[in-house]
Tab-separated table of C-alpha atoms and ligand atoms in Angstrom:
chain	number	residue	atom	x	y	z
A	1	MET	CA	45.589	107.730	115.821
A	2	SER	CA	44.400	104.928	113.587
A	3	TRP	CA	43.920	105.738	109.907
A	4	HIS	CA	42.103	103.566	107.369
A	5	PRO	CA	43.511	104.486	103.964
A	6	GLU	CA	40.698	102.687	102.114
A	7	GLN	CA	38.008	104.678	103.982
A	8	TYR	CA	39.891	107.947	103.378
A	9	ALA	CA	40.173	107.051	99.677
A	10	ARG	CA	36.377	106.712	99.259
A	11	PHE	CA	36.177	110.407	98.435
A	12	ALA	CA	39.553	110.600	96.736
A	13	ALA	CA	38.408	112.839	93.858
A	14	GLU	CA	36.717	115.343	96.187
A	15	ARG	CA	39.761	115.394	98.450
A	16	ALA	CA	42.229	115.748	95.573
A	17	GLN	CA	40.630	118.908	94.111
A	18	PRO	CA	41.877	121.251	96.894
A	19	PHE	CA	45.317	119.710	96.505
A	20	HIS	CA	45.360	120.600	92.793
A	21	ASP	CA	44.111	124.101	93.600
A	22	LEU	CA	46.908	124.404	96.166
A	23	CYS	CA	49.494	123.324	93.601
A	24	ASP	CA	48.099	125.968	91.217
A	25	LEU	CA	49.168	128.580	93.784
A	26	ILE	CA	52.791	127.465	93.582
A	27	HIS	CA	54.638	129.801	91.262
A	28	PRO	CA	56.054	128.165	88.148
A	29	VAL	CA	59.713	127.316	88.375
A	30	PRO	CA	62.137	126.123	85.688
A	31	PRO	CA	62.438	122.312	85.606
A	32	GLY	CA	65.017	121.072	88.090
A	33	SER	CA	64.995	124.232	90.182
A	34	ILE	CA	63.142	122.591	93.072
A	35	GLY	CA	65.952	120.562	94.530
A	36	ARG	CA	64.445	119.514	97.811
A	37	ALA	CA	60.792	119.404	98.814
A	38	VAL	CA	58.699	117.913	101.576
A	39	ASP	CA	55.037	116.908	101.822
A	40	LEU	CA	54.061	117.034	105.491
A	41	GLY	CA	51.262	114.644	106.462
A	42	CYS	CA	51.520	112.966	103.058
A	43	GLY	CA	48.985	110.216	103.772
A	44	SER	CA	49.071	107.403	101.234
A	45	GLY	CA	51.546	109.357	99.102
A	46	SER	CA	49.756	109.470	95.751
A	47	LEU	CA	49.456	113.268	95.818
A	48	THR	CA	53.090	113.546	96.919
A	49	VAL	CA	54.133	111.686	93.777
A	50	LEU	CA	51.900	113.911	91.629
A	51	ALA	CA	53.454	117.061	93.118
A	52	ALA	CA	56.995	115.751	92.616
A	53	GLU	CA	56.214	115.028	88.958
A	54	ARG	CA	54.392	118.303	88.345
A	55	PHE	CA	57.233	120.446	89.713
A	56	GLY	CA	60.126	118.249	88.568
A	57	VAL	CA	61.382	117.912	92.152
A	58	GLU	CA	64.834	116.369	92.457
A	59	GLU	CA	64.327	114.983	95.950
A	60	MET	CA	60.895	114.766	97.567
A	61	VAL	CA	60.139	113.339	101.004
A	62	GLY	CA	56.621	112.528	102.173
A	63	LEU	CA	56.399	112.562	105.951
A	64	ASP	CA	53.597	111.011	107.998
A	65	SER	CA	52.998	109.605	111.471
A	66	SER	CA	50.539	106.870	110.474
A	67	SER	CA	52.011	103.431	109.853
A	68	GLU	CA	48.864	102.463	107.904
A	69	MET	CA	49.236	105.443	105.551
A	70	LEU	CA	53.010	104.966	105.209
A	71	ALA	CA	52.552	101.307	104.261
A	72	GLU	CA	50.475	102.485	101.262
A	73	ALA	CA	52.948	105.234	100.440
A	74	GLU	CA	56.017	103.031	100.541
A	75	ALA	CA	54.476	100.802	97.885
A	76	ILE	CA	54.687	103.703	95.392
A	77	GLU	CA	58.150	104.981	96.327
A	78	GLN	CA	60.255	106.186	93.412
A	79	GLU	CA	63.853	107.168	92.856
A	80	ARG	CA	63.075	110.815	93.611
A	81	VAL	CA	60.190	110.331	96.051
A	82	ARG	CA	60.584	108.547	99.342
A	83	PHE	CA	58.499	108.368	102.482
A	84	ALA	CA	59.432	108.588	106.129
A	85	TYR	CA	57.904	108.480	109.567
A	86	GLY	CA	57.866	111.836	111.348
A	87	ASP	CA	55.823	114.386	113.265
A	88	LEU	CA	54.822	117.403	111.210
A	89	SER	CA	54.313	119.505	114.342
A	90	THR	CA	58.009	119.441	115.213
A	91	TRP	CA	59.471	119.022	111.703
A	92	THR	CA	61.917	121.638	110.498
A	93	ALA	CA	65.075	121.827	108.420
A	94	ASP	CA	68.034	124.106	107.905
A	95	ALA	CA	66.790	126.556	105.228
A	96	ASP	CA	67.412	124.008	102.480
A	97	HIS	CA	63.908	123.215	101.151
A	98	ASP	CA	62.626	124.879	97.989
A	99	LEU	CA	59.063	123.714	98.633
A	100	VAL	CA	57.185	122.867	101.828
A	101	LEU	CA	53.769	121.414	101.093
A	102	ALA	CA	51.064	120.312	103.531
A	103	ASN	CA	47.623	119.313	102.300
A	104	ALA	CA	44.848	118.640	104.829
A	105	SER	CA	47.242	117.757	107.626
A	106	LEU	CA	48.090	120.877	109.675
A	107	GLN	CA	44.640	120.807	111.327
A	108	TRP	CA	45.650	117.705	113.300
A	109	VAL	CA	48.092	119.622	115.488
A	110	PRO	CA	47.806	122.695	117.739
A	111	ASP	CA	49.778	125.951	117.840
A	112	HIS	CA	49.909	126.770	114.148
A	113	ARG	CA	51.956	129.918	114.706
A	114	ALA	CA	54.860	127.894	116.120
A	115	VAL	CA	54.487	125.080	113.589
A	116	LEU	CA	54.444	127.495	110.641
A	117	ALA	CA	57.530	129.237	112.058
A	118	ARG	CA	59.388	125.893	111.957
A	119	TRP	CA	58.216	125.229	108.396
A	120	VAL	CA	59.232	128.707	107.236
A	121	ALA	CA	62.676	128.205	108.824
A	122	ALA	CA	63.078	125.146	106.588
A	123	LEU	CA	62.731	127.187	103.370
A	124	SER	CA	65.670	128.144	101.215
A	125	PRO	CA	65.783	131.786	100.011
A	126	GLY	CA	62.934	132.113	97.497
A	127	GLY	CA	61.451	128.806	98.694
A	128	GLN	CA	57.680	128.365	98.605
A	129	LEU	CA	55.214	127.278	101.273
A	130	ALA	CA	51.807	125.865	100.266
A	131	VAL	CA	49.329	124.697	102.904
A	132	GLN	CA	45.654	123.723	102.820
A	133	VAL	CA	43.489	123.183	105.917
A	134	PRO	CA	39.788	122.381	106.236
A	135	ALA	CA	37.837	125.170	107.912
A	136	ASN	CA	34.408	123.609	108.380
A	137	ALA	CA	34.305	123.452	112.176
A	138	ASP	CA	30.915	125.129	112.172
A	139	HIS	CA	29.317	122.623	109.781
A	140	PRO	CA	26.689	120.234	111.231
A	141	SER	CA	29.028	117.327	110.355
A	142	HIS	CA	31.310	118.553	113.143
A	143	LEU	CA	28.730	120.047	115.471
A	144	ALA	CA	26.775	116.759	115.604
A	145	LEU	CA	29.970	114.902	116.435
A	146	ALA	CA	30.738	117.238	119.341
A	147	ALA	CA	27.167	116.988	120.633
A	148	VAL	CA	27.080	113.169	120.574
A	149	ALA	CA	30.442	112.923	122.337
A	150	HIS	CA	28.845	114.708	125.299
A	151	THR	CA	25.934	112.259	125.618
A	152	GLU	CA	25.862	108.962	127.493
A	153	PRO	CA	27.164	106.307	127.344
A	154	PHE	CA	29.994	107.980	125.445
A	155	ARG	CA	30.709	110.826	127.847
A	156	SER	CA	31.426	108.421	130.728
A	157	ALA	CA	33.653	106.309	128.502
A	158	PHE	CA	36.113	109.203	128.259
A	159	ASP	CA	36.886	108.653	131.973
A	160	GLY	CA	36.241	112.212	133.032
A	161	GLU	CA	38.588	113.564	130.350
A	162	PRO	CA	37.127	115.841	127.671
A	163	PRO	CA	36.276	113.962	124.459
A	164	PRO	CA	38.590	114.455	121.487
A	165	ASP	CA	37.878	117.846	119.976
A	166	PRO	CA	36.152	117.176	116.664
A	167	VAL	CA	35.651	120.805	115.765
A	168	ALA	CA	39.130	121.435	114.450
A	169	ALA	CA	39.746	124.058	117.135
A	170	ASN	CA	43.347	124.150	115.970
A	171	VAL	CA	42.405	125.923	112.744
A	172	LEU	CA	42.761	129.717	112.701
A	173	ALA	CA	40.944	132.347	110.644
A	174	PRO	CA	42.330	133.092	107.150
A	175	GLU	CA	43.422	136.594	108.178
A	176	GLN	CA	45.368	135.146	111.120
A	177	TYR	CA	47.318	132.874	108.763
A	178	ALA	CA	48.036	135.847	106.473
A	179	THR	CA	49.275	137.862	109.448
A	180	ILE	CA	51.413	135.013	110.778
A	181	LEU	CA	53.050	134.509	107.381
A	182	HIS	CA	53.697	138.241	107.063
A	183	ASP	CA	55.137	138.390	110.611
A	184	LEU	CA	57.413	135.467	109.743
A	185	GLY	CA	58.910	137.609	106.981
A	186	MET	CA	57.275	135.795	104.074
A	187	GLU	CA	56.713	137.714	100.843
A	188	THR	CA	53.233	138.380	99.456
A	189	PRO	CA	51.219	135.811	101.408
A	190	HIS	CA	48.162	134.670	99.477
A	191	VAL	CA	45.480	133.246	101.777
A	192	ARG	CA	41.939	132.477	100.733
A	193	LEU	CA	38.839	130.711	101.957
A	194	GLN	CA	37.255	128.496	99.331
A	195	VAL	CA	33.973	126.591	99.500
A	196	TYR	CA	34.077	123.182	97.837
A	197	GLY	CA	30.640	121.905	96.912
A	198	HIS	CA	30.587	118.114	97.024
A	199	VAL	CA	27.443	116.464	95.724
A	200	LEU	CA	27.083	113.275	97.777
A	201	ASP	CA	24.534	110.507	97.106
A	202	SER	CA	22.669	111.386	100.288
A	203	SER	CA	23.044	113.339	103.505
A	204	ALA	CA	23.848	110.059	105.294
A	205	ALA	CA	26.983	109.780	103.122
A	206	VAL	CA	28.489	112.562	105.239
A	207	VAL	CA	28.964	109.879	107.907
A	208	GLU	CA	31.152	107.903	105.495
A	209	TRP	CA	33.161	111.064	104.779
A	210	THR	CA	33.662	111.725	108.495
A	211	ARG	CA	34.593	108.089	109.131
A	212	GLY	CA	37.664	108.685	106.945
A	213	THR	CA	38.871	111.615	109.062
A	214	SER	CA	37.351	113.173	112.197
A	215	LEU	CA	35.806	109.986	113.579
A	216	THR	CA	39.260	108.390	113.686
A	217	ARG	CA	40.070	110.701	116.605
A	218	PHE	CA	37.517	108.883	118.731
A	219	TRP	CA	38.546	105.268	118.226
A	220	PRO	CA	41.619	105.281	120.511
A	221	ARG	CA	39.501	106.843	123.279
A	222	LEU	CA	36.348	104.690	123.069
A	223	PRO	CA	36.042	100.962	123.843
A	224	ALA	CA	35.534	98.930	120.659
A	225	ALA	CA	32.040	97.921	121.803
A	226	LEU	CA	30.986	101.593	121.616
A	227	HIS	CA	32.309	102.288	118.107
A	228	ASP	CA	29.185	101.189	116.191
A	229	PRO	CA	26.760	102.763	118.703
A	230	PHE	CA	28.755	106.008	118.437
A	231	VAL	CA	28.491	106.026	114.631
A	232	ASP	CA	24.748	105.288	114.862
A	233	ALA	CA	24.175	108.091	117.376
A	234	TYR	CA	26.266	110.424	115.218
A	235	ARG	CA	24.216	109.560	112.112
A	236	ASP	CA	20.962	110.265	113.993
A	237	ALA	CA	22.241	113.581	115.368
A	238	LEU	CA	23.551	114.619	111.961
A	239	LEU	CA	20.383	113.749	110.043
A	240	GLU	CA	18.334	115.568	112.645
A	241	ARG	CA	20.316	118.680	111.730
A	242	ILE	CA	20.590	118.354	107.943
A	243	GLY	CA	17.591	116.146	107.119
A	244	GLU	CA	17.467	113.023	104.981
A	245	VAL	CA	18.264	114.451	101.583
A	246	SER	CA	19.303	112.794	98.336
A	247	PRO	CA	21.517	113.966	96.763
A	248	TYR	CA	23.155	116.140	99.411
A	249	PHE	CA	25.228	119.243	98.699
A	250	PHE	CA	28.113	119.128	101.182
A	251	ALA	CA	29.478	122.687	101.360
A	252	PHE	CA	33.008	122.302	102.675
A	253	LYS	CA	35.163	125.328	103.536
A	254	ARG	CA	38.911	125.157	103.215
A	255	ILE	CA	41.744	127.641	103.646
A	256	LEU	CA	44.475	127.650	101.016
A	257	MET	CA	47.661	129.561	101.713
A	258	TRP	CA	50.824	130.272	99.781
A	259	ALA	CA	53.846	132.442	100.525
A	260	ARG	CA	57.424	132.780	99.376
A	261	SER	CA	60.533	133.191	101.461
A	262	PRO	CA	62.582	136.323	100.650
A	263	ARG	CA	65.213	135.684	97.986
A	264	GLN	CA	67.915	137.168	100.191
A	265	PRO	CA	68.835	134.870	103.094
A	266	ARG	CA	67.116	135.913	106.321
A	267	GLY	CA	69.010	137.674	109.059
B	1	SAM	C1	43.555	114.032	105.934
B	1	SAM	S1	45.047	113.129	105.677
B	1	SAM	C2	45.785	114.008	104.290
B	1	SAM	C3	46.763	113.162	103.546
B	1	SAM	C4	47.340	113.795	102.265
B	1	SAM	N1	48.097	114.993	102.527
B	1	SAM	C5	46.246	114.070	101.260
B	1	SAM	O1	46.001	115.219	100.965
B	1	SAM	O2	45.642	113.101	100.777
B	1	SAM	C6	46.002	113.734	107.051
B	1	SAM	C7	47.317	113.023	107.213
B	1	SAM	O3	48.058	113.727	108.212
B	1	SAM	C8	48.760	112.775	108.983
B	1	SAM	N2	49.111	113.347	110.275
B	1	SAM	C9	48.280	113.751	111.268
B	1	SAM	N3	48.980	114.237	112.310
B	1	SAM	C10	50.299	114.127	111.977
B	1	SAM	C11	51.512	114.450	112.624
B	1	SAM	N4	51.529	115.018	113.852
B	1	SAM	N5	52.668	114.205	111.977
B	1	SAM	C12	52.673	113.664	110.739
B	1	SAM	N6	51.551	113.330	110.070
B	1	SAM	C13	50.373	113.562	110.682
B	1	SAM	C14	47.796	111.604	109.094
B	1	SAM	O4	48.464	110.414	109.442
B	1	SAM	C15	47.199	111.580	107.691
B	1	SAM	O5	47.890	110.733	106.830
C-alpha cells in the first residue's frame, strides 16, 4: 500500500476531530499513571504525540506499516514518543499496556474479532482501549468507487482477480463491536456511531478526500497509465450520484469505541 502523507493531510482538521472525540472517551488518569501506550496505525505521528502529551504517557510507541508515513513520524520523535514499523493486525503484547489507541486504522485489516482479542490481551489490568473506525461504506463516495472498479478497462486490469474492496467490508456494526468487547471480558464498553458533517468546497472535493485514503488501495493493482483515467471515471460516477454542488455537506459516519480491562488480572 502506498500512502501519500501530504494528500492525507489535506483534510487534517476534519480527520483530527474524531481523534479528539476518541481521546475524550479515555477516562482521566493521574499524571504518570499511563506507563506504556501504543498508537496502532499512527500515520504521520502528529496525533500520537498529541495523545502522549495529553495523557502524560511515559512511553508511547506509534506503529505503522507505511514507510512514507513513518518517515514523517520519525521526524517528530521525542524522548517519550518513538515510532516503529509493524503490522497492527498481528500486534499484541503481554498485558503491559495501559492504553491501546487506534484511530482510523483498524478498517484496513480483516477479522476484527481476532485483532481486537490481541489488542485486549495487550492491556494491563485497568488498561484502556480506544478505537475509531470509519463506517461510511454505504456512502456514494465508496459506492461509486466499487462501481467504477467493475467497468472496463479497469476490470480487465485486475487480471481476473476481484478489485480491491473499497467498501470497507472489514468494518462491523457498532453493536457487534460492543458485543465483541463484552465477550472479551472488557468492562462497560462504550460504542457509538457518530456522523461528522464536513463542509467541503464542492462535491468534487470528495475525490480529493478519497485520494488520501481509499483510492490508495487501487494503485498497487492498476498500471500507472490507468491511474488518472480511474480517478476521472470515479469523479464522473460520483458526481452522477451526488450532483455538482458547492459547497458540499459530506456526512461521514464513524464508530468510536472505548472499553476498560478489568482491574483484577484476567484468568
Ligand atoms: C487513515 S490513516 C490514520 C493515521 C492516524 N492514525 C491518524 O488518525 O491520522 C491509516 C494508517 O493505518 C496504517 N495501516 C494500514 N494498515 C496497517 C497495518 N496492517 N499495520 C500497520 N499500519 C497500518 C496506514 O499506513 C496509515 O498510516
